[in-house]
Short mmCIF file of C-alpha atoms in Angstrom, two decimals:
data_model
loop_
_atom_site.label_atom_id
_atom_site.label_comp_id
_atom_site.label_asym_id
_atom_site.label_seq_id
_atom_site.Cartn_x
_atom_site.Cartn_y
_atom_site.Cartn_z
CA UNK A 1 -156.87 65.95 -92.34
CA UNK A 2 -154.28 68.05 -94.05
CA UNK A 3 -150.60 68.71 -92.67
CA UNK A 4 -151.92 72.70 -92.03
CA UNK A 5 -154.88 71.48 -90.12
CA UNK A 6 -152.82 69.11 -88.16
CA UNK A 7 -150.19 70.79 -87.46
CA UNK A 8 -152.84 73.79 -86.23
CA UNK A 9 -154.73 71.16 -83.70
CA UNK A 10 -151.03 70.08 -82.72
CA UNK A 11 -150.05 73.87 -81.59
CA UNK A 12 -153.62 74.58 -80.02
CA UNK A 13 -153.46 71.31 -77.95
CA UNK A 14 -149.75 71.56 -77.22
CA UNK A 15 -148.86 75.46 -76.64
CA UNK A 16 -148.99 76.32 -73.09
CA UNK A 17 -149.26 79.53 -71.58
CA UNK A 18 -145.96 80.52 -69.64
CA UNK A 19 -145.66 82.84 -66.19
CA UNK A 20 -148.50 85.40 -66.54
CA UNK A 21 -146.61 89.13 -67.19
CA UNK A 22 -148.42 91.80 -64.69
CA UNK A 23 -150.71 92.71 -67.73
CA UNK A 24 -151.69 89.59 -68.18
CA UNK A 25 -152.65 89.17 -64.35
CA UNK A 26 -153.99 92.17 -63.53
CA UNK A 27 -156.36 92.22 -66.85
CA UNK A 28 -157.51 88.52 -66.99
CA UNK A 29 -156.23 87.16 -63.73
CA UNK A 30 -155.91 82.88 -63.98
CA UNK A 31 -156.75 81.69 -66.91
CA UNK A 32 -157.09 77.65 -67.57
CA UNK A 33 -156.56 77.09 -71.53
CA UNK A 34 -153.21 79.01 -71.99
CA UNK A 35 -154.24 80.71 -75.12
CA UNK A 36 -155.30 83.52 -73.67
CA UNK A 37 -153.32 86.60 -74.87
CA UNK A 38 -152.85 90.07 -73.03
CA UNK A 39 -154.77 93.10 -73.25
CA UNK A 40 -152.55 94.33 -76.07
CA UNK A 41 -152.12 91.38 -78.15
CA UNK A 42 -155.79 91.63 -78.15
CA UNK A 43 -155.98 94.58 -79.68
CA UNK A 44 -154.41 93.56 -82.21
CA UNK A 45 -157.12 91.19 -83.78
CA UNK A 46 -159.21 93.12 -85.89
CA UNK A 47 -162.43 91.76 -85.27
CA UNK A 48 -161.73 93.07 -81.25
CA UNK A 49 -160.53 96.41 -81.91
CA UNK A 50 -163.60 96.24 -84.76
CA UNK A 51 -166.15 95.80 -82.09
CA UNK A 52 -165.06 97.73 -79.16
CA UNK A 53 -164.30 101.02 -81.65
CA UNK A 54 -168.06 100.12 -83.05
CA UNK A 55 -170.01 100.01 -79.85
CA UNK A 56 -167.66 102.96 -78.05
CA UNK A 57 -168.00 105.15 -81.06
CA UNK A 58 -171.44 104.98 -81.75
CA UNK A 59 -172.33 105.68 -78.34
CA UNK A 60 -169.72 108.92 -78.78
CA UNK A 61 -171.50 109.68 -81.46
CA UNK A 62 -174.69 110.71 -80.30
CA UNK A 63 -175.27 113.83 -78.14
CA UNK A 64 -175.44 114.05 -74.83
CA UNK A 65 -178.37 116.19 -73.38
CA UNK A 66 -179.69 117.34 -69.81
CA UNK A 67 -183.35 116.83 -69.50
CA UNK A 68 -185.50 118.56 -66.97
CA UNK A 69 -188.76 116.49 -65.88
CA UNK A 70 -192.08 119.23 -66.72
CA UNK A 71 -194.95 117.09 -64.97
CA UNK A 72 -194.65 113.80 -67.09
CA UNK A 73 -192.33 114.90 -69.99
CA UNK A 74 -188.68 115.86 -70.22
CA UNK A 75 -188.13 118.99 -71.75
CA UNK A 76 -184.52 120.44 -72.42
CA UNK A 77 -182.23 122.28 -70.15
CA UNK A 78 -179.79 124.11 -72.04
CA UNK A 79 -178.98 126.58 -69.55
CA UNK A 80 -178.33 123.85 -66.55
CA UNK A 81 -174.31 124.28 -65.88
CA UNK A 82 -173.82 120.59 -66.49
CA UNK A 83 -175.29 120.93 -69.78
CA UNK A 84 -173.09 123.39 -70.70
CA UNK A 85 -170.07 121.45 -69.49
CA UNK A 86 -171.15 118.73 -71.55
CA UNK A 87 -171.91 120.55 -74.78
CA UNK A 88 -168.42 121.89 -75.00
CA UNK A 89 -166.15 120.41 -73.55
CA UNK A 90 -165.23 118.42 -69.85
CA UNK A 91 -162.31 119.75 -68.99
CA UNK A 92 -159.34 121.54 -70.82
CA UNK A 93 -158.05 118.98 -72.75
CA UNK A 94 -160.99 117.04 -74.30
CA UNK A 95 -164.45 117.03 -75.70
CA UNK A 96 -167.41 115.04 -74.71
CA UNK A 97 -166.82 112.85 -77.57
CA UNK A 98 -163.56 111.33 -76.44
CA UNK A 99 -164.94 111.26 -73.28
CA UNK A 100 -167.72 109.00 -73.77
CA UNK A 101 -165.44 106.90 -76.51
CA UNK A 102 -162.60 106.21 -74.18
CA UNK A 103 -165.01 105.42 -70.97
CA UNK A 104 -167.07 103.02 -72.88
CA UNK A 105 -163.55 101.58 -74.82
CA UNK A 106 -162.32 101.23 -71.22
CA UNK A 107 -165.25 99.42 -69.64
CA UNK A 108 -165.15 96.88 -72.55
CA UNK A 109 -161.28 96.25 -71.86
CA UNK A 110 -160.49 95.94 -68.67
CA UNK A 111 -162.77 94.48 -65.45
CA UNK A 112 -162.41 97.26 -63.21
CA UNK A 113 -164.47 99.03 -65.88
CA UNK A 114 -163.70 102.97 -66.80
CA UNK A 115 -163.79 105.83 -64.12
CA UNK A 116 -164.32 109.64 -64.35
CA UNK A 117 -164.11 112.34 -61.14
CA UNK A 118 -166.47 115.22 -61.36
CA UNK A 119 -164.41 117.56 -59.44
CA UNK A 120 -166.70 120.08 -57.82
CA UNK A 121 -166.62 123.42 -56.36
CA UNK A 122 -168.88 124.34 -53.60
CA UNK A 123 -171.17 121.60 -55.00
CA UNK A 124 -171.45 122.75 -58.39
CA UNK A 125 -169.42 120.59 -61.38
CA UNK A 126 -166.26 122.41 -63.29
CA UNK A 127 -164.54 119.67 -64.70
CA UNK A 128 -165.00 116.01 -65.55
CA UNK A 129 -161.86 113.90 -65.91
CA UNK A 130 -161.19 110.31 -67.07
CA UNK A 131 -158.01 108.41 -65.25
CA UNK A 132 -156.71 106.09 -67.17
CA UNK A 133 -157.16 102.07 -65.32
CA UNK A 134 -154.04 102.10 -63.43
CA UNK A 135 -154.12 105.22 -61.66
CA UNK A 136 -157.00 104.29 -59.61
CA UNK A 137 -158.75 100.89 -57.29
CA UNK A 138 -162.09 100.31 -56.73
CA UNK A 139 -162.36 98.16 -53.61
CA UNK A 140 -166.36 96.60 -52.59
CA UNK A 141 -167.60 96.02 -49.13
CA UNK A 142 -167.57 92.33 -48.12
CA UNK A 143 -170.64 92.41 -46.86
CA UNK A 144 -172.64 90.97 -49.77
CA UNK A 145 -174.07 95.12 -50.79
CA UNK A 146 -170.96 95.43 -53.06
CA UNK A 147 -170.95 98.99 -51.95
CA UNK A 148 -167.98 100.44 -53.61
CA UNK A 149 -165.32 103.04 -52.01
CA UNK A 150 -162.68 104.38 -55.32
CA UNK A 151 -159.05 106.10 -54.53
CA UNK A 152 -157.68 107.72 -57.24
CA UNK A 153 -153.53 107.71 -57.17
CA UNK A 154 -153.65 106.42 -53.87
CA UNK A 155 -156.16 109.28 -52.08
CA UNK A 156 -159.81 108.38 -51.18
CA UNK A 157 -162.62 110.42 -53.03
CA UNK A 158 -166.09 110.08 -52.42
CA UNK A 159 -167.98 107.72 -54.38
CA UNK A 160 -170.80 111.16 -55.13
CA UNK A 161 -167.92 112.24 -57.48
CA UNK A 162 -167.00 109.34 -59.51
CA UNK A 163 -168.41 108.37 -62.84
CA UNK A 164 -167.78 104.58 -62.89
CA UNK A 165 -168.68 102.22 -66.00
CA UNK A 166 -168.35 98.52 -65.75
CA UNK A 167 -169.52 95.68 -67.66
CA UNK A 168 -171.66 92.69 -65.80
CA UNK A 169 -170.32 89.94 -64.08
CA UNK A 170 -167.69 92.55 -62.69
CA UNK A 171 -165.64 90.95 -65.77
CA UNK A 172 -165.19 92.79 -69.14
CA UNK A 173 -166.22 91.35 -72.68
CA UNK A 174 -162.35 91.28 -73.40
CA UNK A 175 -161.50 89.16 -70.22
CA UNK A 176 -164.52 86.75 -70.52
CA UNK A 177 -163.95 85.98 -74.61
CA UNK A 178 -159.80 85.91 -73.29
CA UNK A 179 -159.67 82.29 -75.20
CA UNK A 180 -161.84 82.60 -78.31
CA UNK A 181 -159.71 85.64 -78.58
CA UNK A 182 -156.69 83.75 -78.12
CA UNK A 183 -157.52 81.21 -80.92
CA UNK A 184 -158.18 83.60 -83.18
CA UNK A 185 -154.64 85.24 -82.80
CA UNK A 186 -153.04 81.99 -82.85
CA UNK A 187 -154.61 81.17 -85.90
CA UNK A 188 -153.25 84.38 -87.40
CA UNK A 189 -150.26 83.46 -86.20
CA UNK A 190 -150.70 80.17 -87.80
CA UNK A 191 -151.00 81.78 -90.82
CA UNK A 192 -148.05 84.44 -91.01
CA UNK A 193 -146.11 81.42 -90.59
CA UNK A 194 -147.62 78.91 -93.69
CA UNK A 195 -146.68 82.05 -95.90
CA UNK A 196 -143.78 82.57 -94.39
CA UNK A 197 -142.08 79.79 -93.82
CA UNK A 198 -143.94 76.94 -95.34
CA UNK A 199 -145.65 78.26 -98.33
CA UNK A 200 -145.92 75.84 -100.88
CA UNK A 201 -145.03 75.93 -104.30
CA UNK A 202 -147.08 76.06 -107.36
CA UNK A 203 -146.25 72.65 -108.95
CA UNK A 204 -143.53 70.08 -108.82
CA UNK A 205 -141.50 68.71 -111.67
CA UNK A 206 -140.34 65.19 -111.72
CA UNK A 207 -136.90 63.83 -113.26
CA UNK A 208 -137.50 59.80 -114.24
CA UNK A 209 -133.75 60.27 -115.20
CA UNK A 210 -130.39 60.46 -112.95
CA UNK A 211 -129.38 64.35 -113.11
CA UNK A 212 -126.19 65.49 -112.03
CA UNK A 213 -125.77 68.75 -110.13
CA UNK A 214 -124.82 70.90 -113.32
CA UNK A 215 -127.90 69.63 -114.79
CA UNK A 216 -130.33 70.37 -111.62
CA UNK A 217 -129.15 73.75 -112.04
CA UNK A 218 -129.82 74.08 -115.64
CA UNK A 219 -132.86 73.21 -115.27
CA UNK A 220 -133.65 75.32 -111.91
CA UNK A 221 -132.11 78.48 -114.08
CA UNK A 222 -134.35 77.57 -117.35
CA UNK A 223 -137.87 77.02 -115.17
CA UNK A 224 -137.19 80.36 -113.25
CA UNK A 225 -136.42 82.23 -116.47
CA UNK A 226 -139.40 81.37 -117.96
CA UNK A 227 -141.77 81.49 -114.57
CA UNK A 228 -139.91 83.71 -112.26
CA UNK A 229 -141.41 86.04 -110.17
CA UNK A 230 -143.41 88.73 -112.08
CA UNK A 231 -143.33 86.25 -115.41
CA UNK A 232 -146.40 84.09 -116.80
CA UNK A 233 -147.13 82.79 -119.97
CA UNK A 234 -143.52 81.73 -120.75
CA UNK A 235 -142.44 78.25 -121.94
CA UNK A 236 -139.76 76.12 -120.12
CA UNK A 237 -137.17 74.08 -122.10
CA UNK A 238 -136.04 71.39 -119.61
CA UNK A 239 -133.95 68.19 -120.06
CA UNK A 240 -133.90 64.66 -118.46
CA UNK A 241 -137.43 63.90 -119.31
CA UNK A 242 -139.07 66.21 -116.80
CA UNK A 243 -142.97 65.95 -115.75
CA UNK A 244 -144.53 69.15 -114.28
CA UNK A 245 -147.68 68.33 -111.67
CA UNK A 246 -149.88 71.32 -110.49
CA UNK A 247 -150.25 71.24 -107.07
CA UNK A 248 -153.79 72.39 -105.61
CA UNK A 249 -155.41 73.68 -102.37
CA UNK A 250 -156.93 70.59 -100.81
CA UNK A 251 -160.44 70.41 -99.70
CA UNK A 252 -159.31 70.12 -95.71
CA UNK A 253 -156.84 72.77 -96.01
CA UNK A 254 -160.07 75.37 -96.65
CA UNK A 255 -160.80 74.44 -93.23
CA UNK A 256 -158.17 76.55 -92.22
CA UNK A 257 -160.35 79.81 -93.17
CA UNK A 258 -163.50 77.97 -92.24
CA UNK A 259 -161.99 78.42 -88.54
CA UNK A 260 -161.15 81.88 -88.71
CA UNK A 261 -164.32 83.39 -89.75
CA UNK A 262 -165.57 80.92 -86.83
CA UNK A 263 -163.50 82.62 -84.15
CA UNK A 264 -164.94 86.53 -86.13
CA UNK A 265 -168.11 85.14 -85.74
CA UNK A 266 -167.41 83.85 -81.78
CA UNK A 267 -165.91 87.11 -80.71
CA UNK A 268 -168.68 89.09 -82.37
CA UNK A 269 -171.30 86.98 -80.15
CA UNK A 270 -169.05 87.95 -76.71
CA UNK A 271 -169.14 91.20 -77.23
CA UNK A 272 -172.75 91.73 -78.97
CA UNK A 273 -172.57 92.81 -82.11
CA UNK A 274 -174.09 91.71 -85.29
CA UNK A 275 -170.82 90.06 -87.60
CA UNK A 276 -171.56 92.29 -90.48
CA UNK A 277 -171.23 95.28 -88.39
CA UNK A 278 -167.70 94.11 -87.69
CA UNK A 279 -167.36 93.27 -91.91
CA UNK A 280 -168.30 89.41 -91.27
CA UNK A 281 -170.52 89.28 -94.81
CA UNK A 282 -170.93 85.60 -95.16
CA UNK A 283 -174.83 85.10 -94.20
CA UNK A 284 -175.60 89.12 -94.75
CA UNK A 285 -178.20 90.12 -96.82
CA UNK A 286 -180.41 93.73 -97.47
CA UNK A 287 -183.28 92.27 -95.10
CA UNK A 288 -181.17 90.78 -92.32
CA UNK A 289 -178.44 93.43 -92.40
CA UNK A 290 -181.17 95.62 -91.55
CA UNK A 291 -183.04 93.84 -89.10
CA UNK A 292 -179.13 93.28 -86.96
CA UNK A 293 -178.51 97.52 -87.31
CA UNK A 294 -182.06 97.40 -85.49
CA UNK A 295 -180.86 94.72 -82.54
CA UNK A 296 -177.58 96.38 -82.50
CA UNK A 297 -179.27 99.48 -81.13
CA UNK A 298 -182.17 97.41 -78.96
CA UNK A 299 -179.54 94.93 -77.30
CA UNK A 300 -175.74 95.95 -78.06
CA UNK A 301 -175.99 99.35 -77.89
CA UNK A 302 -178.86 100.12 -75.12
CA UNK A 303 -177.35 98.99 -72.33
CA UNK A 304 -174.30 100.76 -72.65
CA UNK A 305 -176.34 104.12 -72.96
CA UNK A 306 -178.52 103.34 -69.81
CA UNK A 307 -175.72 102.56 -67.76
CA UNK A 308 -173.43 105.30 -68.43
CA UNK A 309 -176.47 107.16 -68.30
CA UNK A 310 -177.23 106.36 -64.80
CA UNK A 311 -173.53 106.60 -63.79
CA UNK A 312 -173.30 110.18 -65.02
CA UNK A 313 -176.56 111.65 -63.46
CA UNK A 314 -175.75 110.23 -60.05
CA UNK A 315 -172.10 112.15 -60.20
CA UNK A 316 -172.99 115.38 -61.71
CA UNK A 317 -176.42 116.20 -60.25
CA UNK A 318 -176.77 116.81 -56.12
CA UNK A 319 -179.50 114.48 -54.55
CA UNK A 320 -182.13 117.08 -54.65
CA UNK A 321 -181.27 117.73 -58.22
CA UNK A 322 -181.34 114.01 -59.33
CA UNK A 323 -185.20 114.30 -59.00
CA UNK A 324 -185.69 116.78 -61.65
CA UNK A 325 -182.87 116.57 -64.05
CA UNK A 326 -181.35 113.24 -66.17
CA UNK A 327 -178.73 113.06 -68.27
CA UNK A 328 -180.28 111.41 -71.75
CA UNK A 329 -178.39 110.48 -74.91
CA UNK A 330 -180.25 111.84 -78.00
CA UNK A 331 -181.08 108.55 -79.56
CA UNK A 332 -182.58 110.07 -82.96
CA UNK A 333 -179.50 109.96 -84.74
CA UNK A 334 -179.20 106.25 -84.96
CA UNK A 335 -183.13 105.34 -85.38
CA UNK A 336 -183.95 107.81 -87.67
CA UNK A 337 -185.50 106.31 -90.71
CA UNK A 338 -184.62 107.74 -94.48
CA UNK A 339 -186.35 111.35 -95.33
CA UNK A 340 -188.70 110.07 -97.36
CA UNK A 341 -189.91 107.57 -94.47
CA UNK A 342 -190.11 110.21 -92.10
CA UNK A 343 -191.76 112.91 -93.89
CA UNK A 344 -194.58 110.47 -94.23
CA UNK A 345 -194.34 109.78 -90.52
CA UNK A 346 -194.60 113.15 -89.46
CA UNK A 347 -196.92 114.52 -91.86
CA UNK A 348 -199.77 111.46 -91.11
CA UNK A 349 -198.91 112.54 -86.98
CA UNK A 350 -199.67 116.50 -87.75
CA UNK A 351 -202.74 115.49 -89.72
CA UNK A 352 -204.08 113.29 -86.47
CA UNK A 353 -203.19 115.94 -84.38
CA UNK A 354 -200.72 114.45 -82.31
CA UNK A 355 -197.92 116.47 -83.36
CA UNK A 356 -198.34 120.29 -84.65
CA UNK A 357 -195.89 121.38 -87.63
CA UNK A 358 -193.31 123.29 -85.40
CA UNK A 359 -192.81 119.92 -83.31
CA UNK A 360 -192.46 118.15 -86.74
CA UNK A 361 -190.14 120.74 -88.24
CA UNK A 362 -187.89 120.11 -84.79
CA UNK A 363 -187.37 116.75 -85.65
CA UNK A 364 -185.77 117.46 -88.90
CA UNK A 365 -183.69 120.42 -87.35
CA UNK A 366 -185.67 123.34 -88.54
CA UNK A 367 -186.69 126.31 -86.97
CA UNK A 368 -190.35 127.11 -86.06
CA UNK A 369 -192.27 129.67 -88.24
CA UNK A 370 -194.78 131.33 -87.21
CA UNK A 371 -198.10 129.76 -86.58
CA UNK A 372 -196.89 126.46 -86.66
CA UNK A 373 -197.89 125.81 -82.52
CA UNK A 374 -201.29 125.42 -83.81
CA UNK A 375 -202.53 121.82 -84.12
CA UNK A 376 -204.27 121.37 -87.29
CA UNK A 377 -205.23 119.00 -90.01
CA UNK A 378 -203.57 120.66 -93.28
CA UNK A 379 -205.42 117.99 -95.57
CA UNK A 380 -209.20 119.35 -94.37
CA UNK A 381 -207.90 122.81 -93.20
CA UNK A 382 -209.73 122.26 -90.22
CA UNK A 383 -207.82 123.55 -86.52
CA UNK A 384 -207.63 123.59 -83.11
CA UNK A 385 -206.64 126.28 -81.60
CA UNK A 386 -207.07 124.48 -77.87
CA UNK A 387 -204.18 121.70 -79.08
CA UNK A 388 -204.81 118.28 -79.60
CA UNK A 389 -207.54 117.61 -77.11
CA UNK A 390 -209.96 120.93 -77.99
CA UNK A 391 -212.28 118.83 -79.92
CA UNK A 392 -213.35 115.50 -78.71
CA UNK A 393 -213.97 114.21 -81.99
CA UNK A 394 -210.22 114.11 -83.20
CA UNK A 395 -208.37 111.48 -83.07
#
């Protein structure tokens, strides 16, 4: 094993992890490897801050709408006051974007998860607010429900008002991966350090011959002339029967980097996200880049929209509204196909029927025109005016 490699092993084996700072404690509480690293130095990894600004921005990204429930479909409710609150902006200082970015950043940082307080005016919503982790508690009852009670710079509010977003296992992706993430800043460390301090040179040259001091230098002065920084191509005149021997990267020493796309790869798995979402390209191709978009959405993404989903209806609606109106996140934006895909997708549903053109033309943002609530088959000209199920014969 190469000295780089060994003397890599020797830190991870050897460094250990000094009196926890408060953020240290309060963020990741014990921890038994003593690699672990704070909430800021983990931050500072790229492939962390790569996935947390992936999965809290896409969910940012996509709108955020009130549904009302029509019999058994959802139908929009523009005019609903939380709606409107949502559409512009939550309170006077920030949109709905940063909103949802910072909640979902927060829940993926820190295990007492992100937290929001709908305050409310005789029971109807003017302003949401995010506090920032340590400005409020969130204690649970010890009587195995896990019923939570929040205060919020010390003063009780009731749980009806409080938007709260945490990841399972009441620990956050940042705390559970706290030692694959520590590796992998170690190993940066690691590697500030070879080219800092212990780069090695390009080649060695060899004196058979006793050389005194005046002629070291000569020679030092006549090699750097002729392949000093910014200088190739040149040709050294050196005395005292000098050899020159290359010196290459060894095999083991590519190790080294074999290890740190490892640890991209490991912290890509704790927080759920495909590694060429977070630029890891070394097994990507067209068909399976494609295919890990797709389970990004399904099983990376999903959750985090149900769950801040659910957290926001239950705050912003009363009880009696909560069985009429949800708060959905307009999906479409992410699993929309390519035009050309779609247009065949919505013209073969408007020729079955199941869709008439005005429906189609909303799903590519265009306005209705007129006659376009009729269902009919434009490739046979044939209608019905009744909708889809007038004639028993369609399909």
């Amino acid at each position: 094993m190469s000295w780089s490699i060994r003397n890599l092993m020797a830190g991870l084996t050897k460094k250990s992890l000094s009196a926890p700072d408060a953020e240290l404690q309060a963020v990741f509480g014990a921890l038994p490897s003593g690699l672990s690293v704070g909430m800021a130095q983990a931050l500072t990894v790229p492939a962390v801050q790569s996935a947390i600004r992936l999965i809290s921005e896409a969910a940012a990204c996509l709108e955020l709408k009130v549904m009302r429930r029509v019999g058994d479909t959802l139908a929009d409710a523009p005019d609903h006051p939380v709606a409107k609150l949502l559409e512009d902006r939550p309170n006077d200082w920030s949109d709905t974007f940063s909103l949802v970015r910072d909640m979902v950043a927060a829940a993926l940082i820190t295990d007492k998860g992100a937290l929001a307080l709908a305050n409310k005016v005789d029971g109807r919503v003017i302003e949401i607010v995010r506090y920032d982790t340590p400005h409020f508690v969130v204690d649970y009852s010890g009587d195995g429900r896990l019923e939570p009670s929040f205060r919020i710079n010390n003063v009780p509010v009731s749980a009806d008002d409080v938007v709260h977003l945490r990841s399972p296992f009441s620990r956050c992706p940042l705390s559970l991966a706290a030692d694959a993430i520590g590796v992998a800043k170690f190993m940066e460390g690691h590697a500030g350090r070879l080219f800092k301090d212990g780069a090695r040179p390009s080649g060695v040259l060899s004196l058979k011959d006793r050389t005194s001091p005046d002629a070291l230098k000569r020679i030092r002065e006549a090699w750097q002339l002729a392949h000093g920084a910014g200088k190739s191509g040149g040709t050294a005149i050196v005395e005292g029967g000098a050899e020159y021997q290359q010196l290459t990267l060894a095999s083991t020493d590519a190790q080294f980097l074999e290890l740190r796309t490892f640890q991209i790869v490991e912290i890509a798995r704790a927080f759920r996200v495909p590694p060429s979402m977070i630029y890891e390209l070394d097994r990507a191709t067209w068909a399976n880049s494609e295919q890990m978009g797709k389970e990004f959405l399904t099983y990376s993404l999903e959750p985090w929209l149900r769950a801040l989903e659910g957290a926001l209806r239950r705050a912003l609606f009363s009880p009696e509204e909560r069985r009429d109106y949800v708060v959905l996140f307009d999906r479409d934006d992410l699993t929309r196909a390519s035009l050309t895909e779609r247009a065949t997708a919505i013209s073969s549903l408007i020729s079955s029927r199941v869709l008439n053109p005005n429906e189609g033309r909303s799903w590519l943002d265009l306005a209705p025109r007129a006659g376009g609530e009729e269902y009919a088959n434009p490739n046979t000209g044939s209608s019905q005016p009744g909708g889809a199920g007038a004639d028993s014969g369609a399909p």
